[in-house]
Coordinates of C-alpha atoms in Angstrom, one line a residue:
M1 CA 38.1 -3.3 -0.6
P2 CA 36.9 -0.9 -3.4
A3 CA 34.2 -2.2 -5.7
D4 CA 35.3 -3.9 -8.9
I5 CA 33.7 -1.7 -11.6
A6 CA 34.6 -4.1 -14.4
A7 CA 32.9 -7.0 -12.6
L8 CA 29.9 -4.9 -11.8
K9 CA 29.5 -3.8 -15.4
A10 CA 29.8 -7.4 -16.6
R11 CA 27.2 -8.6 -14.2
S12 CA 24.8 -5.8 -15.1
E13 CA 25.1 -6.7 -18.8
R14 CA 24.2 -10.3 -17.9
L15 CA 21.2 -9.3 -15.8
F16 CA 19.9 -6.9 -18.5
T17 CA 20.4 -9.5 -21.1
D18 CA 18.4 -12.1 -19.1
R19 CA 15.7 -9.4 -18.7
R20 CA 15.4 -8.7 -22.4
Q21 CA 13.1 -11.7 -23.1
W22 CA 10.4 -10.0 -20.9
E23 CA 10.6 -6.7 -22.8
T24 CA 8.5 -7.7 -25.8
E25 CA 5.5 -8.4 -23.6
W26 CA 6.1 -5.4 -21.4
V27 CA 6.0 -3.2 -24.5
A28 CA 2.6 -4.7 -25.6
L29 CA 1.3 -4.3 -22.0
A30 CA 2.5 -0.6 -21.8
E31 CA 0.9 0.2 -25.2
M32 CA -2.5 -1.1 -24.1
C33 CA -2.5 -0.1 -20.4
C34 CA 0.1 2.6 -19.7
P35 CA 1.4 4.3 -22.9
R36 CA 3.6 6.8 -21.0
K37 CA 5.8 4.0 -19.8
V38 CA 6.6 2.7 -23.3
G39 CA 9.4 5.2 -23.9
V40 CA 11.9 3.7 -21.5
L41 CA 11.3 0.2 -22.8
I42 CA 12.0 1.1 -26.5
G43 CA 14.6 3.8 -25.9
A44 CA 12.4 6.7 -27.1
A45 CA 13.2 10.3 -26.3
P46 CA 11.2 12.0 -23.5
G47 CA 7.9 13.3 -24.9
Q48 CA 8.1 11.4 -28.2
K49 CA 4.9 9.7 -29.5
V50 CA 5.5 6.0 -29.1
T51 CA 2.1 4.4 -29.7
T52 CA 0.2 3.8 -32.9
G53 CA -2.9 1.8 -33.7
R54 CA -4.3 2.1 -30.2
Y55 CA -8.1 2.5 -30.3
T56 CA -9.3 1.8 -26.8
G57 CA -8.3 3.2 -23.4
L58 CA -10.1 0.5 -21.4
G59 CA -6.9 -1.1 -20.3
E60 CA -5.4 2.2 -19.0
E61 CA -8.7 3.1 -17.3
S62 CA -9.0 -0.4 -15.6
A63 CA -5.4 -0.4 -14.4
S64 CA -5.6 3.1 -13.0
L65 CA -8.9 2.2 -11.2
F66 CA -7.2 -0.9 -9.8
A67 CA -4.2 1.1 -8.5
S68 CA -6.4 3.7 -7.0
A69 CA -8.6 1.1 -5.2
I70 CA -5.6 -0.7 -3.8
N71 CA -4.0 2.6 -2.6
G72 CA -7.2 3.8 -1.0
N73 CA -8.0 0.5 0.8
L74 CA -4.5 -0.7 1.7
T75 CA -2.3 2.3 2.3
N76 CA -4.8 5.1 2.5
P77 CA -2.9 8.3 3.5
S78 CA -5.9 9.7 5.4
Q79 CA -5.7 7.0 8.0
K80 CA -3.1 5.0 9.9
W81 CA -2.9 1.7 8.2
Q82 CA -0.4 -0.1 10.4
T83 CA -0.1 -1.0 14.1
L84 CA 2.8 -2.4 16.0
V85 CA 2.4 -5.2 18.6
M86 CA 4.8 -7.4 20.5
R87 CA 5.0 -11.0 19.4
Q88 CA 5.3 -11.9 23.1
R89 CA 1.6 -11.2 23.9
P90 CA 2.1 -10.6 27.7
L91 CA 4.2 -7.6 26.9
N92 CA 1.3 -5.9 25.1
A93 CA -0.5 -5.7 28.4
I94 CA 2.2 -3.4 29.8
N95 CA 1.1 0.2 29.5
R96 CA 4.6 1.6 28.8
V97 CA 5.1 -0.9 26.0
Q98 CA 1.7 -0.1 24.5
N99 CA 2.4 3.7 24.6
W100 CA 5.9 3.3 22.9
L101 CA 4.5 1.1 20.1
D102 CA 1.6 3.5 19.5
E103 CA 4.0 6.4 19.5
A104 CA 6.3 4.7 17.0
S105 CA 3.3 3.8 14.7
L106 CA 2.0 7.3 14.8
A107 CA 5.5 8.8 14.1
L108 CA 5.9 6.5 11.1
S109 CA 2.4 7.5 9.7
Q110 CA 3.3 11.2 10.0
A111 CA 6.7 10.7 8.3
L112 CA 5.1 8.7 5.4
N113 CA 2.4 11.3 4.9
A114 CA 5.0 14.1 4.9
S115 CA 7.0 12.3 2.2
S116 CA 6.3 11.3 -1.4
F117 CA 5.0 7.9 -0.4
G118 CA 1.4 8.6 -1.4
T119 CA 2.2 9.5 -5.0
E120 CA 5.0 7.0 -5.5
V121 CA 3.1 4.1 -4.1
W122 CA 0.3 4.7 -6.6
E123 CA 2.8 4.3 -9.4
F124 CA 4.0 1.2 -7.7
Y125 CA 0.5 -0.3 -7.7
L126 CA 0.1 0.7 -11.3
D127 CA 3.3 -1.1 -12.3
L128 CA 2.2 -4.1 -10.3
A129 CA -1.2 -4.3 -12.1
V130 CA 0.2 -3.8 -15.6
F131 CA 3.6 -5.5 -15.6
G132 CA 3.3 -7.8 -12.5
T133 CA 6.6 -6.4 -11.1
A134 CA 7.1 -3.2 -9.2
S135 CA 10.2 -1.7 -7.5
M136 CA 10.5 1.4 -5.3
L137 CA 13.5 2.9 -3.5
M138 CA 13.1 3.9 0.1
L139 CA 15.9 6.3 1.2
E140 CA 16.5 9.2 3.6
K141 CA 16.6 12.7 2.1
R142 CA 20.2 13.8 1.4
L143 CA 19.5 17.5 2.2
A144 CA 18.8 17.0 5.9
P145 CA 21.0 19.0 8.3
P146 CA 23.7 17.0 10.1
G147 CA 22.2 15.1 13.0
E148 CA 18.6 15.6 11.9
F149 CA 16.1 13.4 10.2
G150 CA 15.2 15.0 6.9
G151 CA 12.3 12.6 6.1
F152 CA 11.8 9.7 3.7
L153 CA 12.5 9.8 0.0
F154 CA 10.6 7.3 -2.2
Q155 CA 11.1 6.7 -5.9
T156 CA 9.2 4.2 -8.0
L157 CA 11.6 2.8 -10.6
Q158 CA 10.5 2.7 -14.2
V159 CA 10.0 -0.8 -15.6
G160 CA 12.8 -1.3 -18.1
S161 CA 15.3 0.8 -16.3
Y162 CA 16.5 -1.9 -13.8
A163 CA 17.3 -5.5 -13.4
I164 CA 16.9 -7.7 -10.3
A165 CA 18.4 -10.9 -8.9
E166 CA 17.2 -13.3 -6.1
N167 CA 19.0 -15.0 -3.3
D168 CA 18.8 -18.7 -2.4
E169 CA 15.4 -18.1 -0.6
G170 CA 13.8 -16.5 -3.7
A171 CA 13.9 -13.0 -2.2
V172 CA 15.2 -10.1 -4.3
D173 CA 18.4 -8.8 -2.8
T174 CA 20.2 -7.3 -5.8
L175 CA 19.3 -4.4 -8.2
F176 CA 21.1 -2.8 -11.0
R177 CA 19.6 0.3 -12.5
E178 CA 20.5 2.9 -15.1
V179 CA 20.4 6.5 -13.9
R180 CA 20.0 9.2 -16.5
L181 CA 20.5 12.8 -15.4
S182 CA 22.0 16.0 -16.6
A183 CA 25.7 16.8 -16.1
R184 CA 24.7 19.6 -13.8
A185 CA 22.6 17.3 -11.6
A186 CA 25.4 14.8 -11.5
Y187 CA 27.9 17.4 -10.3
Q188 CA 25.4 18.6 -7.6
W189 CA 24.9 15.1 -6.4
W190 CA 28.4 13.6 -6.5
G191 CA 30.8 16.6 -6.8
E192 CA 34.1 16.2 -8.5
G193 CA 33.9 12.4 -8.2
I194 CA 32.1 12.3 -11.5
G195 CA 35.4 12.5 -13.4
P196 CA 36.9 15.1 -15.7
E197 CA 34.7 14.4 -18.7
W198 CA 31.4 15.0 -16.9
L199 CA 32.9 17.8 -14.9
A200 CA 33.8 19.6 -18.1
L201 CA 30.2 19.2 -19.2
A202 CA 28.8 20.5 -15.9
I203 CA 31.1 23.6 -15.3
G204 CA 33.3 23.8 -18.3
G205 CA 37.1 23.7 -18.4
P206 CA 40.1 25.1 -20.2
G207 CA 39.0 25.7 -23.8
K208 CA 35.8 23.8 -23.2
K209 CA 32.3 25.3 -23.0
A210 CA 30.0 24.0 -20.3
E211 CA 27.0 21.9 -21.4
P212 CA 25.2 21.5 -18.0
D213 CA 22.0 20.1 -19.5
R214 CA 23.7 17.4 -21.5
M215 CA 22.4 14.0 -20.3
V216 CA 24.8 11.4 -18.9
K217 CA 24.2 7.8 -17.8
A218 CA 25.4 6.2 -14.6
L219 CA 25.1 2.7 -13.3
H220 CA 23.8 2.1 -9.8
A221 CA 24.4 -1.3 -8.2
I222 CA 22.9 -2.4 -4.9
Y223 CA 24.0 -5.9 -3.8
P224 CA 25.0 -7.8 -0.6
R225 CA 28.5 -7.4 0.5
T226 CA 30.6 -10.5 1.0
D227 CA 33.9 -9.0 2.0
R228 CA 32.8 -6.5 4.7
R229 CA 34.1 -6.3 8.3
S230 CA 31.2 -6.6 10.6
D231 CA 33.2 -4.9 13.5
R232 CA 33.3 -1.7 11.5
G233 CA 30.2 0.6 11.2
D234 CA 31.3 2.7 8.3
N235 CA 29.2 2.8 5.1
R236 CA 31.7 0.6 3.2
N237 CA 31.2 -2.2 5.7
M238 CA 27.4 -2.2 5.8
P239 CA 25.5 -5.4 4.7
W240 CA 24.5 -3.9 1.3
A241 CA 26.8 -2.1 -1.0
S242 CA 25.6 1.0 -3.0
V243 CA 27.9 1.8 -5.9
Y244 CA 27.5 4.5 -8.5
C245 CA 29.9 4.3 -11.5
D246 CA 30.4 5.4 -15.1
P247 CA 30.1 2.1 -17.0
E248 CA 31.5 3.6 -20.2
R249 CA 34.8 4.6 -18.6
K250 CA 34.7 2.0 -15.8
R251 CA 35.1 4.8 -13.2
L252 CA 33.9 4.6 -9.6
I253 CA 31.9 7.7 -8.7
R254 CA 30.7 6.9 -5.2
E255 CA 30.6 3.8 -3.0
S256 CA 28.5 3.6 0.2
G257 CA 26.2 1.2 1.8
F258 CA 22.9 0.4 3.6
R259 CA 22.0 -1.5 6.7
R260 CA 19.0 -3.0 4.9
F261 CA 18.0 -3.6 1.3
P262 CA 16.5 -0.2 0.3
V263 CA 14.4 -1.5 -2.6
L264 CA 10.8 -2.6 -2.1
V265 CA 10.2 -5.2 -4.8
T266 CA 6.9 -7.0 -5.3
R267 CA 5.8 -9.6 -7.8
W268 CA 2.0 -10.1 -8.2
S269 CA 2.6 -13.8 -9.0
K270 CA 5.8 -15.6 -10.0
A271 CA 6.5 -18.9 -11.6
S272 CA 9.1 -21.1 -10.1
G273 CA 12.5 -20.4 -11.6
E274 CA 11.5 -16.9 -12.9
V275 CA 12.7 -13.6 -11.4
Y276 CA 10.0 -11.2 -12.8
G277 CA 6.3 -11.5 -12.1
R278 CA 3.1 -11.5 -13.9
G279 CA 0.0 -9.4 -13.1
P280 CA -3.6 -8.7 -14.1
G281 CA -2.3 -7.1 -17.3
H282 CA -1.0 -10.4 -18.5
T283 CA -4.4 -11.9 -18.0
A284 CA -6.2 -9.1 -19.8
I285 CA -3.8 -8.6 -22.8
P286 CA -5.5 -11.1 -25.2
E287 CA -8.9 -9.5 -24.7
L288 CA -7.3 -6.0 -24.9
E289 CA -5.7 -6.8 -28.2
T290 CA -8.8 -8.4 -29.6
L291 CA -11.0 -5.5 -28.5
N292 CA -8.5 -3.0 -30.0
R293 CA -8.6 -4.9 -33.3
A294 CA -12.4 -5.1 -33.2
I295 CA -12.7 -1.3 -32.7
E296 CA -10.2 -0.8 -35.6
L297 CA -12.4 -2.9 -37.9
E298 CA -15.5 -1.1 -36.7
M299 CA -14.0 2.2 -37.4
A300 CA -13.2 1.1 -41.0
A301 CA -16.9 0.0 -41.3
W302 CA -18.0 3.5 -40.1
A303 CA -16.0 5.0 -42.9
L304 CA -17.9 2.7 -45.4
D305 CA -21.2 3.7 -44.0
I306 CA -20.5 7.4 -43.5
G307 CA -18.9 7.8 -47.0
P308 CA -20.0 4.7 -48.9
P309 CA -18.5 4.0 -52.4
L310 CA -20.6 5.4 -55.2
F311 CA -21.6 3.4 -58.3
E312 CA -23.0 5.0 -61.4
R313 CA -23.8 3.9 -64.9
E314 CA -21.4 5.2 -67.5
G315 CA -22.5 8.7 -68.5
A316 CA -25.4 8.6 -66.0
V317 CA -24.2 11.8 -64.2
L318 CA -23.7 14.9 -66.3
G319 CA -20.5 16.8 -65.3
G320 CA -19.6 14.5 -62.5
T321 CA -21.0 14.0 -59.0
D322 CA -21.2 17.0 -56.7
W323 CA -21.0 15.9 -53.0
T324 CA -21.5 19.3 -51.4
P325 CA -24.7 19.8 -49.3
S326 CA -27.8 20.8 -51.3
A327 CA -26.0 20.2 -54.6
R328 CA -27.9 19.4 -57.8
N329 CA -26.8 16.5 -59.9
I330 CA -28.3 15.9 -63.3
V331 CA -28.7 12.2 -64.1
R332 CA -29.6 10.5 -67.3
G333 CA -32.2 7.8 -66.9
D334 CA -33.9 6.9 -63.6
K335 CA -32.5 7.3 -60.1
N336 CA -31.3 3.7 -60.1
S337 CA -28.5 4.8 -62.4
V338 CA -26.6 6.0 -59.3
W339 CA -26.4 4.0 -56.1
T340 CA -24.1 3.4 -53.1
L341 CA -22.6 0.3 -51.7
Q342 CA -24.3 -1.1 -48.6
S343 CA -21.5 -2.4 -46.3
G344 CA -23.7 -5.0 -44.5
V345 CA -21.8 -4.5 -41.3
R346 CA -23.4 -6.2 -38.3
Y347 CA -23.1 -3.5 -35.6
D348 CA -25.3 -5.5 -33.3
V349 CA -23.0 -8.5 -33.3
S350 CA -20.0 -6.1 -32.8
A351 CA -21.7 -4.5 -29.8
I352 CA -22.4 -7.8 -28.1
K353 CA -18.8 -9.1 -28.6
K354 CA -17.3 -5.8 -27.4
E355 CA -19.4 -5.9 -24.3
E356 CA -18.2 -9.4 -23.6
L357 CA -14.5 -8.3 -24.1
K358 CA -15.0 -5.3 -21.8
K359 CA -16.4 -7.4 -19.0
A360 CA -13.5 -9.9 -19.3
I361 CA -10.9 -7.1 -19.2
E362 CA -12.6 -5.5 -16.2
R363 CA -12.7 -8.9 -14.4
A364 CA -9.0 -9.3 -15.0
F365 CA -8.3 -6.0 -13.3
F366 CA -10.9 -6.8 -10.5
V367 CA -12.9 -3.7 -11.5
D368 CA -16.2 -5.5 -10.7
Q369 CA -14.9 -6.1 -7.2
V370 CA -13.6 -2.6 -6.8
R371 CA -16.9 -1.1 -7.9
A372 CA -18.8 -3.3 -5.4
L373 CA -16.9 -1.7 -2.5
P374 CA -18.4 1.3 -0.7
P375 CA -17.0 4.6 -1.9
T376 CA -14.3 6.1 0.4
D377 CA -15.2 9.7 -0.3
K378 CA -19.1 9.5 -0.2
P379 CA -21.6 8.3 2.3
S380 CA -22.6 4.7 1.9
Y381 CA -26.1 3.3 2.4
M382 CA -24.9 -0.2 3.0
T383 CA -25.2 -1.8 6.4
A384 CA -22.1 -2.6 8.4
F385 CA -22.7 -6.3 7.7
E386 CA -22.9 -5.7 3.9
V387 CA -19.7 -3.6 3.9
A388 CA -17.8 -6.3 5.9
K389 CA -19.0 -9.0 3.5
R390 CA -18.0 -7.1 0.4
Y391 CA -14.5 -6.4 1.8
E392 CA -14.2 -10.0 2.9
E393 CA -15.1 -11.2 -0.6
T394 CA -12.7 -8.8 -2.2
F395 CA -9.9 -9.9 0.1
R396 CA -10.5 -13.6 -0.8
I397 CA -10.1 -12.7 -4.5
L398 CA -7.1 -10.5 -3.9
G399 CA -5.6 -12.8 -1.3
G400 CA -2.6 -14.0 -3.2
G401 CA -1.7 -10.5 -4.5
F402 CA -2.3 -9.1 -1.0
G403 CA 0.2 -11.6 0.5
Q404 CA 2.8 -10.5 -2.1
M405 CA 2.3 -6.8 -1.3
K406 CA 2.4 -7.5 2.4
S407 CA 5.8 -9.2 2.2
G408 CA 7.3 -7.1 -0.6
L409 CA 6.0 -3.7 0.2
L410 CA 4.2 -3.2 3.5
Q411 CA 6.4 -5.1 5.9
P412 CA 9.8 -3.7 4.5
T413 CA 8.3 -0.2 4.6
V414 CA 7.2 -0.4 8.2
E415 CA 10.4 -2.2 9.4
G416 CA 12.7 0.1 7.5
G417 CA 10.8 3.2 8.4
I418 CA 10.9 2.4 12.2
G419 CA 14.6 1.5 12.0
M420 CA 15.4 4.8 10.2
L421 CA 13.3 6.9 12.7
F422 CA 15.0 5.2 15.7
A423 CA 18.5 5.6 14.2
A424 CA 17.8 9.3 13.6
G425 CA 16.7 9.8 17.2
V426 CA 13.1 10.6 16.4
L427 CA 11.8 7.8 18.6
P428 CA 12.7 7.6 22.3
P429 CA 14.4 4.5 23.7
P430 CA 12.0 1.6 24.1
P431 CA 11.0 0.4 27.6
P432 CA 13.3 -2.1 29.2
E433 CA 10.6 -4.7 29.1
M434 CA 11.0 -4.8 25.3
A435 CA 14.6 -5.9 25.4
G436 CA 15.0 -9.1 23.4
G437 CA 11.4 -9.0 22.3
D438 CA 10.1 -9.1 18.7
I439 CA 7.8 -6.5 17.1
D440 CA 5.1 -7.7 14.8
I441 CA 3.1 -5.6 12.3
E442 CA -0.7 -5.6 12.1
Y443 CA -2.3 -3.9 9.1
E444 CA -5.4 -1.8 9.7
G445 CA -6.5 -0.9 6.2
P446 CA -10.0 -2.0 5.1
L447 CA -8.7 -4.9 3.1
A448 CA -6.5 -6.0 6.1
R449 CA -9.4 -5.7 8.5
A450 CA -11.6 -7.8 6.1
Q451 CA -9.1 -10.7 6.8
K452 CA -10.1 -10.6 10.5
A453 CA -13.8 -9.8 9.8
S454 CA -14.9 -13.5 10.0
D455 CA -13.2 -13.8 13.5
L456 CA -14.9 -10.7 14.7
Q457 CA -18.3 -11.8 13.4
A458 CA -18.0 -15.2 15.1
L459 CA -17.0 -13.4 18.3
D460 CA -20.0 -11.1 18.1
L461 CA -22.4 -14.0 17.4
E462 CA -21.0 -16.0 20.3
T463 CA -21.2 -13.1 22.7
A464 CA -24.9 -12.5 21.8
C465 CA -25.6 -16.2 22.3
V466 CA -24.0 -16.2 25.7
L467 CA -25.8 -13.1 26.9
Q468 CA -29.2 -14.6 25.7
T469 CA -28.5 -17.9 27.4
E470 CA -27.2 -16.5 30.7
P471 CA -30.6 -16.0 32.3
V472 CA -31.4 -19.7 31.6
V473 CA -28.0 -21.1 32.5
P474 CA -26.5 -18.9 35.3
G475 CA -22.7 -18.7 35.4
L476 CA -22.3 -19.4 31.7
K477 CA -20.3 -16.1 31.3
D478 CA -17.7 -17.4 33.6
N479 CA -16.3 -19.6 30.7
Y480 CA -14.9 -16.5 28.9
R481 CA -12.2 -14.0 29.5
W482 CA -14.1 -10.9 28.9
D483 CA -11.2 -8.5 29.3
A484 CA -9.2 -10.4 26.6
I485 CA -12.3 -10.4 24.3
A486 CA -12.7 -6.6 24.7
Q487 CA -9.0 -6.1 23.9
H488 CA -9.1 -8.4 20.9
R489 CA -12.2 -6.6 19.5
A490 CA -10.6 -3.2 19.9
R491 CA -7.4 -4.3 18.3
V492 CA -9.3 -5.8 15.2
R493 CA -11.3 -2.6 14.8
G494 CA -8.1 -0.4 14.9
I495 CA -8.6 1.3 18.2
P496 CA -5.2 3.0 19.2
A497 CA -3.3 1.4 22.0
S498 CA -3.0 4.7 23.8
L499 CA -6.8 4.7 24.3
M500 CA -6.8 1.3 25.9
V501 CA -5.8 0.4 29.5
G502 CA -3.0 -2.0 30.0
T503 CA -3.4 -5.1 32.1
D504 CA -1.1 -3.8 34.8
E505 CA -3.0 -0.5 35.0
L506 CA -6.3 -2.4 34.9
V507 CA -5.3 -4.6 37.8
T508 CA -4.1 -1.6 39.8
K509 CA -7.3 0.3 39.0
R510 CA -9.6 -2.6 40.0
Q511 CA -7.6 -3.1 43.3
A512 CA -8.1 0.6 44.1
Q513 CA -11.8 0.3 43.2
A514 CA -12.1 -2.8 45.4
E515 CA -10.4 -1.1 48.3
Q516 CA -12.6 2.0 47.9
Q517 CA -15.6 -0.2 47.8
A518 CA -14.5 -2.0 51.0
K519 CA -14.0 1.3 52.7
M520 CA -17.4 2.5 51.6
Q521 CA -19.0 -0.7 52.9
Q522 CA -17.2 -0.3 56.3
M523 CA -18.3 3.3 56.6
Q524 CA -21.8 2.2 55.7
A525 CA -21.8 -0.4 58.4
L526 CA -20.5 2.1 61.0
M527 CA -23.1 4.6 60.0
E528 CA -25.8 2.0 60.3
T529 CA -24.4 1.0 63.8
A530 CA -24.3 4.6 64.8
K531 CA -27.8 5.2 63.5
G532 CA -29.1 2.2 65.5
M533 CA -27.4 3.4 68.6
G534 CA -29.0 6.8 68.1
D535 CA -32.4 5.3 67.7
A536 CA -32.0 3.3 70.9
A537 CA -30.9 6.3 73.1
P538 CA -34.4 7.7 74.0
M539 CA -35.5 4.2 75.1
V540 CA -32.5 3.8 77.3
K541 CA -33.0 7.3 78.7
A542 CA -36.7 6.5 79.4
L543 CA -35.7 3.4 81.3
Q544 CA -33.2 5.2 83.5
P545 CA -34.8 6.5 86.9
T546 CA -35.1 10.3 87.4
P547 CA -33.4 12.0 90.4
L548 CA -36.8 12.2 92.2
K549 CA -37.5 8.6 91.7
R550 CA -34.0 7.7 93.0
M551 CA -34.6 9.9 96.1
R552 CA -38.0 8.1 96.8
V553 CA -36.4 4.8 96.4
K554 CA -33.6 5.7 98.8
L555 CA -36.1 7.0 101.4
R556 CA -38.2 3.9 101.1
N557 CA -35.2 1.8 101.7
Q558 CA -34.5 3.7 104.8

């Protein structure tokens, strides 16, 4: 059944109306922390100056530093930040399963690095820090040849250009967004389905001159289908509908679908009953506005001190006051006939209060924690223990936000990416042992590893204690499964599964080693037996009678 454009337009208007109450605060946040995002919120033209009365860039600097730190420590493009494991732990011991999971994880990392994920996810983190809500589309490139995988296409959506809705479990499953593009781009994307009005703008028509750069606005709706037929695999019967339409003329442009929800939505923190989230920017905005006002007042005081008002007695200066350098002013009476106003501004108090506000703003954006982490591009002189402790402390502070990013960004990215790679034939068929099993995701970034750091430290301490006590209490090591401990330690430290030996291969290898050792022992025993026999041969020979002796014995007997 084709999409009901009138119903979609009405629903989009309701969602955008419900979102309007958030826009006032979003504008204030954008002005202080990200001025380039104000235009969409207030409907300004691209490139138009939209901020006035902004005197500090601390909010923008802190938000950018926060986004860079999260990007570098959570989804660093220079290293593989995710690993796949089977939920059924015995399957992870099978070598074929380990190799397939490792190959899938590596293929996903390569595909993400070849896409725009690195740049778009930074914008995603910035929106999350400033506005508390971030959304990013994850699609497959449209220009790929038939039957080939063209790569991922990521696009972070501008706050203010979309509206979202939740399902009964509180997860976002619906998104309406406004798409602004030129008539020429619309024609290249959708062809003649854009309708005669946009078509005339794109390529012209009878008696009409083409205006290919004229901007048009389409509505894109992504929502769960309720009237689909699950026995059909075409794009109009997929679980999620994707509808592009011209809302002004209520014209359907294109309808398709997705097997999964293609929008990655994360809220830093969310109150019950609300759809949009709040982030560090909401915490910092009171101090930011206070600091901005303090700097504004201080600049006014600078003007008073730099060019103070001049007082002079009537007729004290002959011909008026000359303010040029090295000028001569003739004054009647003494020098006290002309004087300037002392502003009396307390710059020392202002400096103290500004420093307090700056520290509060930086704490809101976790800048103090970010700066405490070892640099990723320079050598660190911290010990491994110090690095682990600092990452662990940072994780504890960012724990709630990390959980939101894990469920709203990282997990959908990995699951959706693996599904798209498998559907495109990039990944080989999984081993038969994986049939019916569940794949879990383990995150290997520094912040994710910090979550497991306490377990690893406890394991290292226990191992050291056992090895120290073993000479005193023989057999103490028998209480532990050392193979499992080694595998756990390697997994926590991010060692690739392809470099580890599976349990099945380990058993076979140890059996072969045992058989080889038994053969060596048997050969050693034979060699010792042979050597013993060789050493005894001269003695036996000496005890045997010679032919002359045998003859004498025979004659004597006769």
